[in-house]
Amino acid sequence: MKDKQLVVSAIKNGTVIDHVPATALFNVVTILKLDKLETMVTFGNNLGSKKLGKKGIIKLSEVFFKDDDINKIALVAPSAKLNIIRNYEVVEKKVVEVPDEIIGIVKCVNPKCITNNQPVTTRFSVVSKKEIKLRCHYCEKITNSENIEII
Ligand code: CTP
Ligand code: ZN
């Protein structure tokens, strides 16, 4: 390591989710259910970033996700980069990719949708990945990046 100190300490083994937009940090926590973890978790938010202005970072000791799980965060943090750490070294870097289908996680924008009135899990097909557009499987209304709400 250079003579600069890390703002949030290095971890020995696990996953570092870096370059998370500051405004999306807590949505990432919800999507990945990080509040349920019992292993060591450290967060930093509103850290300086040349690319994002302000960024968030999440360090998870001894946690390694399946790609399917990690890709869910692309809905709120498409810029996120994952770093897999083994014995203090970054052994792999991964980018996130918006999945083709989203089950749960997102609330349908239509107040009359069955998913907002009955205990039915939401389900969307992703019709646009760059500017997020999700079509509800039940009511066909489009939920987009402006009105997306994480549940
Ligand atoms: N990191 C960590 N623990 C380690 C090694 C790295 O927490 N044992 C973190 C670093 O703090 C950094 C991220 O993992 O946030 C990626 O590390 P590295 O690739 O060394 O940093 P950069 O070169 O800045 O990577 P990038 O430009 O891809 O963000
Ligand atoms: Zn709907």
PDB file of C-alpha atoms and ligand atoms in Angstrom:
ATOM      1  CA  MET A   1       0.000   0.000   0.000  1.00  0.00           C
ATOM      2  CA  LYS A   2       1.082   3.572  -0.705  1.00  0.00           C
ATOM      3  CA  ASP A   3       1.757   6.018   2.129  1.00  0.00           C
ATOM      4  CA  LYS A   4      -1.858   7.148   2.016  1.00  0.00           C
ATOM      5  CA  GLN A   5      -4.167   5.618   4.587  1.00  0.00           C
ATOM      6  CA  LEU A   6      -7.440   3.971   3.558  1.00  0.00           C
ATOM      7  CA  VAL A   7     -10.439   5.927   4.864  1.00  0.00           C
ATOM      8  CA  VAL A   8     -12.129   2.661   5.766  1.00  0.00           C
ATOM      9  CA  SER A   9      -9.746  -0.132   6.877  1.00  0.00           C
ATOM     10  CA  ALA A  10      -8.702  -2.898   4.512  1.00  0.00           C
ATOM     11  CA  ILE A  11     -10.284  -6.311   4.973  1.00  0.00           C
ATOM     12  CA  LYS A  12      -8.581  -9.705   4.927  1.00  0.00           C
ATOM     13  CA  ASN A  13     -11.144 -11.828   3.042  1.00  0.00           C
ATOM     14  CA  GLY A  14     -14.493 -10.885   1.585  1.00  0.00           C
ATOM     15  CA  THR A  15     -16.181  -8.448  -0.782  1.00  0.00           C
ATOM     16  CA  VAL A  16     -15.751  -4.712  -1.197  1.00  0.00           C
ATOM     17  CA  ILE A  17     -18.589  -2.940  -3.015  1.00  0.00           C
ATOM     18  CA  ASP A  18     -17.049   0.298  -4.220  1.00  0.00           C
ATOM     19  CA  HIS A  19     -18.227   3.273  -6.302  1.00  0.00           C
ATOM     20  CA  VAL A  20     -21.790   3.162  -4.981  1.00  0.00           C
ATOM     21  CA  PRO A  21     -23.578   6.511  -5.511  1.00  0.00           C
ATOM     22  CA  ALA A  22     -23.953   8.067  -2.045  1.00  0.00           C
ATOM     23  CA  THR A  23     -27.733   8.288  -2.484  1.00  0.00           C
ATOM     24  CA  ALA A  24     -27.993   4.530  -3.210  1.00  0.00           C
ATOM     25  CA  LEU A  25     -25.998   3.163  -0.267  1.00  0.00           C
ATOM     26  CA  PHE A  26     -28.975   2.312   1.920  1.00  0.00           C
ATOM     27  CA  ASN A  27     -30.901   0.823  -1.006  1.00  0.00           C
ATOM     28  CA  VAL A  28     -27.952  -1.531  -1.556  1.00  0.00           C
ATOM     29  CA  VAL A  29     -28.135  -2.475   2.132  1.00  0.00           C
ATOM     30  CA  THR A  30     -31.836  -3.307   1.704  1.00  0.00           C
ATOM     31  CA  ILE A  31     -31.454  -5.233  -1.564  1.00  0.00           C
ATOM     32  CA  LEU A  32     -28.623  -7.408  -0.272  1.00  0.00           C
ATOM     33  CA  LYS A  33     -30.198  -7.696   3.216  1.00  0.00           C
ATOM     34  CA  LEU A  34     -26.915  -6.624   4.805  1.00  0.00           C
ATOM     35  CA  ASP A  35     -28.716  -5.814   8.055  1.00  0.00           C
ATOM     36  CA  LYS A  36     -29.100  -9.585   8.570  1.00  0.00           C
ATOM     37  CA  LEU A  37     -25.365 -10.341   8.391  1.00  0.00           C
ATOM     38  CA  GLU A  38     -23.547 -11.340  11.537  1.00  0.00           C
ATOM     39  CA  THR A  39     -20.044 -11.010  10.073  1.00  0.00           C
ATOM     40  CA  MET A  40     -17.998  -7.795  10.116  1.00  0.00           C
ATOM     41  CA  VAL A  41     -19.429  -5.027   7.915  1.00  0.00           C
ATOM     42  CA  THR A  42     -17.981  -1.539   7.465  1.00  0.00           C
ATOM     43  CA  PHE A  43     -19.561   1.332   5.572  1.00  0.00           C
ATOM     44  CA  GLY A  44     -18.339   4.675   4.360  1.00  0.00           C
ATOM     45  CA  ASN A  45     -20.591   7.204   2.698  1.00  0.00           C
ATOM     46  CA  ASN A  46     -20.201  10.616   1.116  1.00  0.00           C
ATOM     47  CA  LEU A  47     -16.522   9.877   0.525  1.00  0.00           C
ATOM     48  CA  GLY A  48     -14.833  11.940  -2.184  1.00  0.00           C
ATOM     49  CA  SER A  49     -14.839  10.387  -5.665  1.00  0.00           C
ATOM     50  CA  LYS A  50     -13.578  11.903  -8.897  1.00  0.00           C
ATOM     51  CA  LYS A  51     -16.227  10.036 -10.932  1.00  0.00           C
ATOM     52  CA  LEU A  52     -19.286  10.226  -8.710  1.00  0.00           C
ATOM     53  CA  GLY A  53     -18.685  13.355  -6.629  1.00  0.00           C
ATOM     54  CA  LYS A  54     -19.656  11.520  -3.481  1.00  0.00           C
ATOM     55  CA  LYS A  55     -19.493   7.769  -3.176  1.00  0.00           C
ATOM     56  CA  GLY A  56     -20.330   5.034  -0.775  1.00  0.00           C
ATOM     57  CA  ILE A  57     -18.310   1.919  -0.013  1.00  0.00           C
ATOM     58  CA  ILE A  58     -19.317  -1.295   1.736  1.00  0.00           C
ATOM     59  CA  LYS A  59     -16.814  -3.843   3.047  1.00  0.00           C
ATOM     60  CA  LEU A  60     -18.096  -7.298   3.936  1.00  0.00           C
ATOM     61  CA  SER A  61     -15.734  -9.686   5.678  1.00  0.00           C
ATOM     62  CA  GLU A  62     -16.089 -13.361   4.805  1.00  0.00           C
ATOM     63  CA  VAL A  63     -19.025 -12.739   2.449  1.00  0.00           C
ATOM     64  CA  PHE A  64     -18.965 -13.807  -1.200  1.00  0.00           C
ATOM     65  CA  PHE A  65     -22.136 -13.285  -3.231  1.00  0.00           C
ATOM     66  CA  LYS A  66     -23.589 -15.204  -6.132  1.00  0.00           C
ATOM     67  CA  ASP A  67     -23.574 -13.095  -9.331  1.00  0.00           C
ATOM     68  CA  ASP A  68     -27.392 -13.277  -9.462  1.00  0.00           C
ATOM     69  CA  ASP A  69     -27.649 -11.616  -6.075  1.00  0.00           C
ATOM     70  CA  ILE A  70     -25.075  -8.973  -6.740  1.00  0.00           C
ATOM     71  CA  ASN A  71     -26.610  -8.018 -10.096  1.00  0.00           C
ATOM     72  CA  LYS A  72     -29.766  -6.886  -8.307  1.00  0.00           C
ATOM     73  CA  ILE A  73     -27.940  -3.813  -7.027  1.00  0.00           C
ATOM     74  CA  ALA A  74     -27.456  -2.614 -10.628  1.00  0.00           C
ATOM     75  CA  LEU A  75     -30.999  -1.202 -10.367  1.00  0.00           C
ATOM     76  CA  VAL A  76     -29.835   1.475  -7.923  1.00  0.00           C
ATOM     77  CA  ALA A  77     -26.032   1.416  -8.275  1.00  0.00           C
ATOM     78  CA  PRO A  78     -25.061   0.633 -11.895  1.00  0.00           C
ATOM     79  CA  SER A  79     -21.634   2.178 -11.297  1.00  0.00           C
ATOM     80  CA  ALA A  80     -20.809  -0.239  -8.452  1.00  0.00           C
ATOM     81  CA  LYS A  81     -17.602  -2.247  -8.699  1.00  0.00           C
ATOM     82  CA  LEU A  82     -17.065  -5.386  -6.705  1.00  0.00           C
ATOM     83  CA  ASN A  83     -13.665  -6.360  -5.453  1.00  0.00           C
ATOM     84  CA  ILE A  84     -13.100  -9.895  -4.193  1.00  0.00           C
ATOM     85  CA  ILE A  85     -10.443  -9.909  -1.477  1.00  0.00           C
ATOM     86  CA  ARG A  86      -8.359 -12.922  -0.469  1.00  0.00           C
ATOM     87  CA  ASN A  87      -5.580 -12.571   2.048  1.00  0.00           C
ATOM     88  CA  TYR A  88      -5.702  -8.742   1.777  1.00  0.00           C
ATOM     89  CA  GLU A  89      -5.232  -8.792  -2.021  1.00  0.00           C
ATOM     90  CA  VAL A  90      -7.837  -7.862  -4.664  1.00  0.00           C
ATOM     91  CA  VAL A  91      -8.059 -11.137  -6.619  1.00  0.00           C
ATOM     92  CA  GLU A  92     -11.036 -10.259  -8.824  1.00  0.00           C
ATOM     93  CA  LYS A  93     -12.997  -7.193  -9.923  1.00  0.00           C
ATOM     94  CA  LYS A  94     -16.588  -7.422 -11.127  1.00  0.00           C
ATOM     95  CA  VAL A  95     -19.053  -4.966 -12.586  1.00  0.00           C
ATOM     96  CA  VAL A  96     -22.796  -5.300 -12.060  1.00  0.00           C
ATOM     97  CA  GLU A  97     -25.282  -5.999 -14.831  1.00  0.00           C
ATOM     98  CA  VAL A  98     -29.035  -5.315 -14.748  1.00  0.00           C
ATOM     99  CA  PRO A  99     -30.884  -8.691 -14.826  1.00  0.00           C
ATOM    100  CA  ASP A 100     -33.623  -9.448 -17.421  1.00  0.00           C
ATOM    101  CA  GLU A 101     -36.244 -10.036 -14.772  1.00  0.00           C
ATOM    102  CA  ILE A 102     -36.734  -8.555 -11.293  1.00  0.00           C
ATOM    103  CA  ILE A 103     -38.682 -10.511  -8.682  1.00  0.00           C
ATOM    104  CA  GLY A 104     -39.503  -8.663  -5.470  1.00  0.00           C
ATOM    105  CA  ILE A 105     -37.190  -5.768  -4.463  1.00  0.00           C
ATOM    106  CA  VAL A 106     -39.107  -3.092  -6.421  1.00  0.00           C
ATOM    107  CA  LYS A 107     -42.587  -1.676  -5.766  1.00  0.00           C
ATOM    108  CA  CYS A 108     -44.943  -1.310  -8.748  1.00  0.00           C
ATOM    109  CA  VAL A 109     -45.688   2.353  -9.491  1.00  0.00           C
ATOM    110  CA  ASN A 110     -49.405   1.631 -10.071  1.00  0.00           C
ATOM    111  CA  PRO A 111     -51.367   2.049  -6.814  1.00  0.00           C
ATOM    112  CA  LYS A 112     -54.149  -0.167  -8.254  1.00  0.00           C
ATOM    113  CA  CYS A 113     -51.762  -3.026  -9.087  1.00  0.00           C
ATOM    114  CA  ILE A 114     -52.580  -6.308  -7.350  1.00  0.00           C
ATOM    115  CA  THR A 115     -49.086  -6.288  -5.822  1.00  0.00           C
ATOM    116  CA  ASN A 116     -49.986  -3.089  -3.939  1.00  0.00           C
ATOM    117  CA  ASN A 117     -53.269  -4.471  -2.663  1.00  0.00           C
ATOM    118  CA  GLN A 118     -52.791  -8.200  -2.074  1.00  0.00           C
ATOM    119  CA  PRO A 119     -49.876 -10.169  -0.649  1.00  0.00           C
ATOM    120  CA  VAL A 120     -48.414 -10.839  -4.114  1.00  0.00           C
ATOM    121  CA  THR A 121     -44.663 -10.552  -4.797  1.00  0.00           C
ATOM    122  CA  THR A 122     -43.843  -8.000  -7.506  1.00  0.00           C
ATOM    123  CA  ARG A 123     -42.459  -9.218 -10.808  1.00  0.00           C
ATOM    124  CA  PHE A 124     -41.106  -7.140 -13.690  1.00  0.00           C
ATOM    125  CA  SER A 125     -39.467  -7.708 -17.028  1.00  0.00           C
ATOM    126  CA  VAL A 126     -36.671  -5.275 -17.736  1.00  0.00           C
ATOM    127  CA  VAL A 127     -37.527  -3.431 -20.967  1.00  0.00           C
ATOM    128  CA  SER A 128     -34.629  -0.965 -20.788  1.00  0.00           C
ATOM    129  CA  LYS A 129     -31.387  -1.414 -18.884  1.00  0.00           C
ATOM    130  CA  LYS A 130     -29.597   1.879 -19.507  1.00  0.00           C
ATOM    131  CA  GLU A 131     -32.452   4.123 -18.417  1.00  0.00           C
ATOM    132  CA  ILE A 132     -34.118   1.608 -16.117  1.00  0.00           C
ATOM    133  CA  LYS A 133     -37.624   0.686 -17.289  1.00  0.00           C
ATOM    134  CA  LEU A 134     -39.447  -2.225 -15.668  1.00  0.00           C
ATOM    135  CA  ARG A 135     -42.752  -3.601 -16.979  1.00  0.00           C
ATOM    136  CA  CYS A 136     -45.016  -5.076 -14.332  1.00  0.00           C
ATOM    137  CA  HIS A 137     -45.967  -8.695 -15.037  1.00  0.00           C
ATOM    138  CA  TYR A 138     -49.435  -8.104 -13.539  1.00  0.00           C
ATOM    139  CA  CYS A 139     -50.570  -4.636 -14.671  1.00  0.00           C
ATOM    140  CA  GLU A 140     -48.065  -3.878 -17.455  1.00  0.00           C
ATOM    141  CA  LYS A 141     -47.391  -0.362 -16.083  1.00  0.00           C
ATOM    142  CA  ILE A 142     -43.812   0.881 -16.390  1.00  0.00           C
ATOM    143  CA  THR A 143     -41.770   1.694 -13.304  1.00  0.00           C
ATOM    144  CA  ASN A 144     -38.683   3.728 -14.229  1.00  0.00           C
ATOM    145  CA  SER A 145     -35.544   5.079 -12.584  1.00  0.00           C
ATOM    146  CA  GLU A 146     -37.367   8.279 -11.566  1.00  0.00           C
ATOM    147  CA  ASN A 147     -40.109   6.591  -9.588  1.00  0.00           C
ATOM    148  CA  ILE A 148     -38.377   3.363  -8.551  1.00  0.00           C
ATOM    149  CA  GLU A 149     -38.932   2.456  -4.924  1.00  0.00           C
ATOM    150  CA  ILE A 150     -37.082  -0.382  -3.209  1.00  0.00           C
ATOM    151  CA  ILE A 151     -39.088  -2.587  -0.831  1.00  0.00           C
TER     152      ILE A 151
HETATM  153  N1  CTP B   1      -9.686  -2.984  -0.386  1.00  0.00           N
HETATM  154  C1  CTP B   1      -9.970  -3.388   0.906  1.00  0.00           C
HETATM  155  N2  CTP B   1      -9.209  -4.352   1.508  1.00  0.00           N
HETATM  156  C2  CTP B   1      -8.158  -4.899   0.871  1.00  0.00           C
HETATM  157  C3  CTP B   1      -7.849  -4.498  -0.441  1.00  0.00           C
HETATM  158  C4  CTP B   1      -8.648  -3.523  -1.049  1.00  0.00           C
HETATM  159  O1  CTP B   1     -10.907  -2.903   1.508  1.00  0.00           O
HETATM  160  N3  CTP B   1      -7.434  -5.813   1.525  1.00  0.00           N
HETATM  161  C5  CTP B   1     -10.562  -1.998  -1.039  1.00  0.00           C
HETATM  162  C6  CTP B   1      -9.881  -0.678  -1.351  1.00  0.00           C
HETATM  163  O2  CTP B   1     -10.062   0.211  -0.267  1.00  0.00           O
HETATM  164  C7  CTP B   1     -10.649  -0.184  -2.557  1.00  0.00           C
HETATM  165  C8  CTP B   1     -11.137  -1.468  -3.224  1.00  0.00           C
HETATM  166  O3  CTP B   1     -10.985  -2.517  -2.284  1.00  0.00           O
HETATM  167  O4  CTP B   1     -11.790   0.559  -2.153  1.00  0.00           O
HETATM  168  C9  CTP B   1     -10.381  -1.796  -4.482  1.00  0.00           C
HETATM  169  O5  CTP B   1      -9.005  -1.853  -4.193  1.00  0.00           O
HETATM  170  P1  CTP B   1      -7.921  -1.498  -5.288  1.00  0.00           P
HETATM  171  O6  CTP B   1      -8.194  -2.262  -6.515  1.00  0.00           O
HETATM  172  O7  CTP B   1      -6.586  -1.642  -4.646  1.00  0.00           O
HETATM  173  O8  CTP B   1      -8.214   0.053  -5.464  1.00  0.00           O
HETATM  174  P2  CTP B   1      -8.283   0.942  -6.772  1.00  0.00           P
HETATM  175  O9  CTP B   1      -7.057   0.715  -7.584  1.00  0.00           O
HETATM  176  O10 CTP B   1      -8.607   2.322  -6.307  1.00  0.00           O
HETATM  177  O11 CTP B   1      -9.514   0.304  -7.528  1.00  0.00           O
HETATM  178  P3  CTP B   1     -10.607   0.978  -8.446  1.00  0.00           P
HETATM  179  O12 CTP B   1      -9.973   2.051  -9.237  1.00  0.00           O
HETATM  180  O13 CTP B   1     -11.137  -0.188  -9.258  1.00  0.00           O
HETATM  181  O14 CTP B   1     -11.647   1.483  -7.478  1.00  0.00           O
HETATM  182 ZN    ZN B   2     -48.135  -3.592 -11.363  1.00  0.00          ZN
END
